[in-house]
PDB file of C-alpha atoms in Angstrom:
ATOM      1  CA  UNK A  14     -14.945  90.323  29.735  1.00  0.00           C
ATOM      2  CA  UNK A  15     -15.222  87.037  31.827  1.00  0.00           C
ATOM      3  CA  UNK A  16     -14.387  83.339  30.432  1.00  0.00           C
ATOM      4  CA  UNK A  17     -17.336  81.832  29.421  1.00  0.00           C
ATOM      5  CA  UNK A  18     -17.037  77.978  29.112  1.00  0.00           C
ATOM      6  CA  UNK A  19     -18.487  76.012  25.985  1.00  0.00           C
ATOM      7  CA  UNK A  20     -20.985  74.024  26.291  1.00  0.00           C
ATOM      8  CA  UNK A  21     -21.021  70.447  27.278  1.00  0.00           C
ATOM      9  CA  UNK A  22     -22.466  67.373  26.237  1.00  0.00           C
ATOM     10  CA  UNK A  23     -22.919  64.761  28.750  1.00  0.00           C
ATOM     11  CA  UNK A  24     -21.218  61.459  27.704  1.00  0.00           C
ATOM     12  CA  UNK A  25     -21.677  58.827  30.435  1.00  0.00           C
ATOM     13  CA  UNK A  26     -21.091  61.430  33.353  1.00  0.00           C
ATOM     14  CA  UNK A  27     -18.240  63.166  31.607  1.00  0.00           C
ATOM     15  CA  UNK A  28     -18.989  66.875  30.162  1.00  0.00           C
ATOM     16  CA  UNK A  29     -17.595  66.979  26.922  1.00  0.00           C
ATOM     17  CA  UNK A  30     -17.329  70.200  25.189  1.00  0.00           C
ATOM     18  CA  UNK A  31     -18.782  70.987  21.819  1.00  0.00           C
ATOM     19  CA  UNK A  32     -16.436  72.811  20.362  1.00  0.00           C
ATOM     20  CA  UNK A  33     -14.075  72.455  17.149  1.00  0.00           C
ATOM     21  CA  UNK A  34     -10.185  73.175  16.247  1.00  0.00           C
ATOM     22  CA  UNK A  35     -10.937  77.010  16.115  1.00  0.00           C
ATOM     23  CA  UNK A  36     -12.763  77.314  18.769  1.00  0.00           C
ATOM     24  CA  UNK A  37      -9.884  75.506  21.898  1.00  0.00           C
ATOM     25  CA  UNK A  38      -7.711  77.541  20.011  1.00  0.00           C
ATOM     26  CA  UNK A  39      -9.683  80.635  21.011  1.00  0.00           C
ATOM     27  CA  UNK A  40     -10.382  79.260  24.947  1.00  0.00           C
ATOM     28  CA  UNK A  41      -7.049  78.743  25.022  1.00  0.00           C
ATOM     29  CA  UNK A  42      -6.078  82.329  24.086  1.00  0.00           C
ATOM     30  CA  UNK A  43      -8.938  83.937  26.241  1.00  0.00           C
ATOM     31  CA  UNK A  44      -7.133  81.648  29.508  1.00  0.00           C
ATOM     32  CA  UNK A  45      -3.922  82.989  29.059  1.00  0.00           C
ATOM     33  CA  UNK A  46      -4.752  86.674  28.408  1.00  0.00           C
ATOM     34  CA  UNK A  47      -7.152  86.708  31.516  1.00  0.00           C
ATOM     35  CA  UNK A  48      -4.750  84.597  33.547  1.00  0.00           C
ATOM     36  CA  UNK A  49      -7.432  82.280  34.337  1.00  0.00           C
ATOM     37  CA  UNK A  50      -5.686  79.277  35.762  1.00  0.00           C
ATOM     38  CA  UNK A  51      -7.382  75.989  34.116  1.00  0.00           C
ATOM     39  CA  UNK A  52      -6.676  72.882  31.982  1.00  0.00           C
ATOM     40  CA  UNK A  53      -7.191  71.322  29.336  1.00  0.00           C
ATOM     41  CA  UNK A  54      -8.362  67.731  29.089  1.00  0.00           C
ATOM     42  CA  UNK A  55      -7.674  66.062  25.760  1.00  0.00           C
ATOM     43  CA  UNK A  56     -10.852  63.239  25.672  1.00  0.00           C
ATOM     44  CA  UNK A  57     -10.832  59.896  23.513  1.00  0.00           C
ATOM     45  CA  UNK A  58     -13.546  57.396  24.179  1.00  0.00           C
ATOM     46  CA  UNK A  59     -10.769  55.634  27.267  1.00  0.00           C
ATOM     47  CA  UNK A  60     -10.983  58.348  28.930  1.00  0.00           C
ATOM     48  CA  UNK A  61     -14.601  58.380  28.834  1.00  0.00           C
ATOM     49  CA  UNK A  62     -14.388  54.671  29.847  1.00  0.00           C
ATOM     50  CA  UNK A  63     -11.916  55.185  32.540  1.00  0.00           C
ATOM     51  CA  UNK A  64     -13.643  57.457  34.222  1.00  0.00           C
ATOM     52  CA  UNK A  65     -16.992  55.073  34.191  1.00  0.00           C
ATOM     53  CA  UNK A  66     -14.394  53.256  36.304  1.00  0.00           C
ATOM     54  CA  UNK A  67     -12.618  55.803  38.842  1.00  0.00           C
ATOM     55  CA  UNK A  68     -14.609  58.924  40.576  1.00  0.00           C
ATOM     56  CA  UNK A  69     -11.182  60.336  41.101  1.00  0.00           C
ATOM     57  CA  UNK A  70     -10.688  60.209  37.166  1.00  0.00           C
ATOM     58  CA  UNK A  71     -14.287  61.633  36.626  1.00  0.00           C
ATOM     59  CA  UNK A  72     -13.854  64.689  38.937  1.00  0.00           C
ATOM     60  CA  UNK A  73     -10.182  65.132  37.406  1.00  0.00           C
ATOM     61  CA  UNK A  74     -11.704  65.066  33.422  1.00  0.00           C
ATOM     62  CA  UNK A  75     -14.483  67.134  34.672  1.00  0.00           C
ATOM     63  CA  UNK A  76     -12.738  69.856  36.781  1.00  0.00           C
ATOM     64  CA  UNK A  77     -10.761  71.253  33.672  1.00  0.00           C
ATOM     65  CA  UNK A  78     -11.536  74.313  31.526  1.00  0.00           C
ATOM     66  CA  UNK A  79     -12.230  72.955  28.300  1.00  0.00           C
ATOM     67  CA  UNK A  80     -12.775  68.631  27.750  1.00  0.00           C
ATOM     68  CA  UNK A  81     -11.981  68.557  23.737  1.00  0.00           C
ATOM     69  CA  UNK A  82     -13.768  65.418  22.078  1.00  0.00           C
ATOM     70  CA  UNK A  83     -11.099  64.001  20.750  1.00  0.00           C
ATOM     71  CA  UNK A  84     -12.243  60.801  18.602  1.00  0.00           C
ATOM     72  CA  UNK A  85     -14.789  60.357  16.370  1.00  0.00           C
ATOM     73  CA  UNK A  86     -16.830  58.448  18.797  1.00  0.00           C
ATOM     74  CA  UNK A  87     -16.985  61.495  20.812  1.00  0.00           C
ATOM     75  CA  UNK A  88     -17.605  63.917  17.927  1.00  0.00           C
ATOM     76  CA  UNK A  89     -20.343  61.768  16.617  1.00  0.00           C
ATOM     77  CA  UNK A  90     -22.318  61.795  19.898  1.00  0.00           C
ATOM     78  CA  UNK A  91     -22.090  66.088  20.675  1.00  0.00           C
ATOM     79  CA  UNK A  92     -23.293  65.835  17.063  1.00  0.00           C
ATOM     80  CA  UNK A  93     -26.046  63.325  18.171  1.00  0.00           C
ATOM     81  CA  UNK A  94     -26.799  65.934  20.909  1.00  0.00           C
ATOM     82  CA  UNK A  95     -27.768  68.948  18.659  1.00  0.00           C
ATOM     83  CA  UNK A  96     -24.077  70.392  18.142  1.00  0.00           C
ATOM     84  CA  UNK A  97     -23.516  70.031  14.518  1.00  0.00           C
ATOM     85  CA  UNK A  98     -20.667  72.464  14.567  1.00  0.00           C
ATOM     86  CA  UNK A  99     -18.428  69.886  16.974  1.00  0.00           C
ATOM     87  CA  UNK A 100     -15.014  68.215  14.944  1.00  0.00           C
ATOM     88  CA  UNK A 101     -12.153  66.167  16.717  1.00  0.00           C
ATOM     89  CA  UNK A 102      -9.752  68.380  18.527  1.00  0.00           C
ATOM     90  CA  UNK A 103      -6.648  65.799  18.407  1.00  0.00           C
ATOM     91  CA  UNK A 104      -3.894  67.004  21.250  1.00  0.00           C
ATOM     92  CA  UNK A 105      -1.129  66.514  19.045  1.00  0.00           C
ATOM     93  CA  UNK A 106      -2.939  68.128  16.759  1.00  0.00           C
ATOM     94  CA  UNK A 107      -4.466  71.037  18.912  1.00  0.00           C
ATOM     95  CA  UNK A 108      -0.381  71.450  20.323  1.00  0.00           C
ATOM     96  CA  UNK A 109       0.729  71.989  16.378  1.00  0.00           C
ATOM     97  CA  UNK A 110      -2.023  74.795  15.990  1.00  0.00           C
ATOM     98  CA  UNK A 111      -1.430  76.653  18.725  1.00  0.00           C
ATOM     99  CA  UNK A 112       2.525  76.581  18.837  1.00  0.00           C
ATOM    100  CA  UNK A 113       1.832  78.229  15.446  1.00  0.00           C
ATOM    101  CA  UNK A 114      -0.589  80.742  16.334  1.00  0.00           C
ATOM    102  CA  UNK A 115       1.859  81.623  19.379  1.00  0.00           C
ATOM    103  CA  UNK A 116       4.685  82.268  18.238  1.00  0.00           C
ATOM    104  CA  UNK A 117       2.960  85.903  17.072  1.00  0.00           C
ATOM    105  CA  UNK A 118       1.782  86.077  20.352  1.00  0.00           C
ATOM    106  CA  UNK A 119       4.741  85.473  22.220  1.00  0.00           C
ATOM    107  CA  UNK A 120       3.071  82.900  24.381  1.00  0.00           C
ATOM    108  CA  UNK A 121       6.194  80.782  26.811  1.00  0.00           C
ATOM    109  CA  UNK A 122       5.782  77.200  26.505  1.00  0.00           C
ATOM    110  CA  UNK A 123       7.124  74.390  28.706  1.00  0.00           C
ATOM    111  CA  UNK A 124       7.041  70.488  27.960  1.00  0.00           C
ATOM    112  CA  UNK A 125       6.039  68.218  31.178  1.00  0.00           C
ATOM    113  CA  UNK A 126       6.638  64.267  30.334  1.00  0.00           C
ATOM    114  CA  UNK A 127       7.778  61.444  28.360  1.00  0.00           C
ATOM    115  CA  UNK A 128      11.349  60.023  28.821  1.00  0.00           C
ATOM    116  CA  UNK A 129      14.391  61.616  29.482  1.00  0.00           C
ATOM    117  CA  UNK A 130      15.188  63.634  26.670  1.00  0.00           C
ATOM    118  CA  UNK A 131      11.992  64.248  25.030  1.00  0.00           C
ATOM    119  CA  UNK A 132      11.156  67.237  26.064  1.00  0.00           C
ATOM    120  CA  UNK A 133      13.986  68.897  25.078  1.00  0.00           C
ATOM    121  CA  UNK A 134      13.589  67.124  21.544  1.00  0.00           C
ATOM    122  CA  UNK A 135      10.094  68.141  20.603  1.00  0.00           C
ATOM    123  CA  UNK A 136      11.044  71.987  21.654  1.00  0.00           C
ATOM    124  CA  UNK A 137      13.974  71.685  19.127  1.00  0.00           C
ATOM    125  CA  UNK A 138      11.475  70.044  16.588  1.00  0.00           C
ATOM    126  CA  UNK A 139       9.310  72.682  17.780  1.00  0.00           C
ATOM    127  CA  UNK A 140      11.312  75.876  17.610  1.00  0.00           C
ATOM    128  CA  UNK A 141      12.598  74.637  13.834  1.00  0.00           C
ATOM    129  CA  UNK A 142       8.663  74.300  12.713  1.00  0.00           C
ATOM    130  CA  UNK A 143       7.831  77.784  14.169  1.00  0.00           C
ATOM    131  CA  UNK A 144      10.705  79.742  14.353  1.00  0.00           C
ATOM    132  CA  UNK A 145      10.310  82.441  16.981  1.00  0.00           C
ATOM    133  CA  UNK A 146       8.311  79.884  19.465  1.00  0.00           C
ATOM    134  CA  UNK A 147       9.345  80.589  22.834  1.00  0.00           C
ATOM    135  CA  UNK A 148      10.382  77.540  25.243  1.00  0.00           C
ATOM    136  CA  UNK A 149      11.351  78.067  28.631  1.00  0.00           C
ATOM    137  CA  UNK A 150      11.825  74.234  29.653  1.00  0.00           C
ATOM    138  CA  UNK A 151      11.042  70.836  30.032  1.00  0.00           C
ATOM    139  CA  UNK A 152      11.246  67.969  32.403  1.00  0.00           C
ATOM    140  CA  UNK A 153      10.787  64.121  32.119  1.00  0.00           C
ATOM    141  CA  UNK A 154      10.046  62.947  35.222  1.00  0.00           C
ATOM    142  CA  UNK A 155      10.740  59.688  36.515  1.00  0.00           C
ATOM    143  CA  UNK A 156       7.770  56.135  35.995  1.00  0.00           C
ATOM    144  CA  UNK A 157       7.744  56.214  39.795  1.00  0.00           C
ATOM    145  CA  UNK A 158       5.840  58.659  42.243  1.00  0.00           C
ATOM    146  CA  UNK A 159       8.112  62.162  42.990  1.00  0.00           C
ATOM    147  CA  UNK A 160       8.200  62.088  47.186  1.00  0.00           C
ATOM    148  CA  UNK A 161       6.444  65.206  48.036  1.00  0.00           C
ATOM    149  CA  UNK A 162      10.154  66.772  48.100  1.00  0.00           C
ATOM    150  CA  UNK A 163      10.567  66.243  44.675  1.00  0.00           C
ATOM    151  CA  UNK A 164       6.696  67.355  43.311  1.00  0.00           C
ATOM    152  CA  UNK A 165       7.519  70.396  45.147  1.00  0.00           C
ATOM    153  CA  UNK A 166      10.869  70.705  43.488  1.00  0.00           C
ATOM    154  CA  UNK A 167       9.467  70.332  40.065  1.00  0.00           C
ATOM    155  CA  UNK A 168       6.219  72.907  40.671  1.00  0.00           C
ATOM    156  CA  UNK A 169       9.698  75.533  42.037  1.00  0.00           C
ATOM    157  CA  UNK A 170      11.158  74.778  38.238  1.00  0.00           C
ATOM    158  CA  UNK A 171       8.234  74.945  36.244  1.00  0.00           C
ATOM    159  CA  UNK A 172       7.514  78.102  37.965  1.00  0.00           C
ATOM    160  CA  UNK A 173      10.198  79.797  37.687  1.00  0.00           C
ATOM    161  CA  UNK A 174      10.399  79.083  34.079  1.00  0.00           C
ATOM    162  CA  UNK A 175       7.192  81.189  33.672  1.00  0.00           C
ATOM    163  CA  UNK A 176       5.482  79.263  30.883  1.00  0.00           C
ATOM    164  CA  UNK A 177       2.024  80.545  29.747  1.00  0.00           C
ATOM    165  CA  UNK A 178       1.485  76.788  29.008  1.00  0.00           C
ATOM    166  CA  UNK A 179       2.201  73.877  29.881  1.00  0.00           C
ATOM    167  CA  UNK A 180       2.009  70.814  28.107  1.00  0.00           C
ATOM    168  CA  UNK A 181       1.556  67.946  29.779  1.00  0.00           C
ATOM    169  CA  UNK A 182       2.374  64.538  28.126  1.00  0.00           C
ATOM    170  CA  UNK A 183       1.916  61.559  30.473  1.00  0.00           C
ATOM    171  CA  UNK A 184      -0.606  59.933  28.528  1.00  0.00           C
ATOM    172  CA  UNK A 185      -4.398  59.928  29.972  1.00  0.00           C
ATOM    173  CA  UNK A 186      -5.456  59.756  32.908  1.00  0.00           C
ATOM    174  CA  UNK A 187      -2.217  59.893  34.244  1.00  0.00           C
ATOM    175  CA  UNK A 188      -2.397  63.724  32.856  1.00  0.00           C
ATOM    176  CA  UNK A 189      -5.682  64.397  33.953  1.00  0.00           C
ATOM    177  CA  UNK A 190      -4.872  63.569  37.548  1.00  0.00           C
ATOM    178  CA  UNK A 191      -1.983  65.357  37.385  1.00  0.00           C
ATOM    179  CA  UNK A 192      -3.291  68.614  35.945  1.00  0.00           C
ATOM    180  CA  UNK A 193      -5.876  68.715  38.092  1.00  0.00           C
ATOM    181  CA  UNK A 194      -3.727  67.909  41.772  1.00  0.00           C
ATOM    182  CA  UNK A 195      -1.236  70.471  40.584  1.00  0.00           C
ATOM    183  CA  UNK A 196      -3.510  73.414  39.100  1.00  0.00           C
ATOM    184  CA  UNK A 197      -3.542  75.217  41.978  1.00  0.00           C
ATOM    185  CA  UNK A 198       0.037  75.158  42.954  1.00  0.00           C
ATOM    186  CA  UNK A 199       1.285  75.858  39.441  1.00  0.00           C
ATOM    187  CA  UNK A 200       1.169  80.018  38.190  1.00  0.00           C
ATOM    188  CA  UNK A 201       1.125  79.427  34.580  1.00  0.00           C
ATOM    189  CA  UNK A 202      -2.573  80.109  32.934  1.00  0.00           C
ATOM    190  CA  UNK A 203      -2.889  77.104  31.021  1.00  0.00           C
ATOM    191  CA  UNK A 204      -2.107  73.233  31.193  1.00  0.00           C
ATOM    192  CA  UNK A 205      -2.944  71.234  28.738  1.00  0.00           C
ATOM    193  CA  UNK A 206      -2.989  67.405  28.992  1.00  0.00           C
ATOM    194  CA  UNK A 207      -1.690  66.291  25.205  1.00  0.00           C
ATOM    195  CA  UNK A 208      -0.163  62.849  25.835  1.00  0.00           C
TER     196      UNK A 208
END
């Protein structure tokens, strides 16, 4: 059966989706088990402003899978728009639930961001809340641009990990962009932007 995408709700030319917890949680299954190839954009009210700022932003936030409405904000305006169903979908949050509901699964999880060392930390903090989660790696990568050498480099390493997910924390929009210039080059079936 083909992906269909939720709905979205047009917040100042950025298509928010009016979903809940339950229902990313579900997207997020359907993506991996069809091998679909998409991200997920975690969306507080700055991202909604920066991308009133920066077409690159817009067409980044817009281009992924699934655009959770994360803040209340957000929540209260898909409400506003006839979706009375819609709650906050919190990355942190939406990361916790589906590590859990994983781990059954067998889903292979890799951590892309933060400082040297954090990746590897949350997978241990991780792997002791669900035992049975499966990690395959992580990477911090540097404050400054990666020379195309290095990009490439990292895209070889997550690849070869073969994550069904990976988590991207750089913090928005930094993720956003990222997710969406790397999509294509990357073979796992999910990214999700959760910084």
């Amino acid at each position: 059966m083909p992906m269909i995408e939720p709905f979205r709700v047009n917040i100042l030319g950025v298509g928010v989706s009016a979903i809940n917890m339950s229902m990313a949680l579900d997207f997020m299954e359907r993506a991996i088990a069809q091998g679909l190839r998409t991200y997920v954009s975690v969306c507080p009210v700055s991202t909604v402003l920066a991308c009133l700022d920066d077409p690159a932003i817009r067409r980044a936030v817009n281009g992924a899978g699934l655009v959770t409405p994360d803040g209340m904000p957000i929540v209260w305006l898909t409400r506003a728009a006839g979706h009375p169903h819609v709650s906050r979908v919190y990355g942190p949050d939406l990361m916790l639930d589906f590590c859990a509901r994983s781990v059954g699964l067998g889903y292979r999880h890799y951590f892309y961001g933060g400082v040297e060392g954090v990746p590897k930390q949350l997978a241990a903090v991780l792997i002791t809340r669900f035992p049975g989660l499966q990690v395959t790696g992580g990477y911090s990568p540097p404050f400054q641009p990666l020379r195309p050498e290095e990009d490439a480099e990292v895209v070889d390493r997550i690849n070869a990990a073969r994550p069904d997910v990976v988590w991207v924390g750089l913090g928005s929009p930094k993720q956003d962009l990222w997710m969406a210039t790397h999509r294509e080059r990357l073979e796992a079936p999910l990214l999700v932007g959760v910084g």
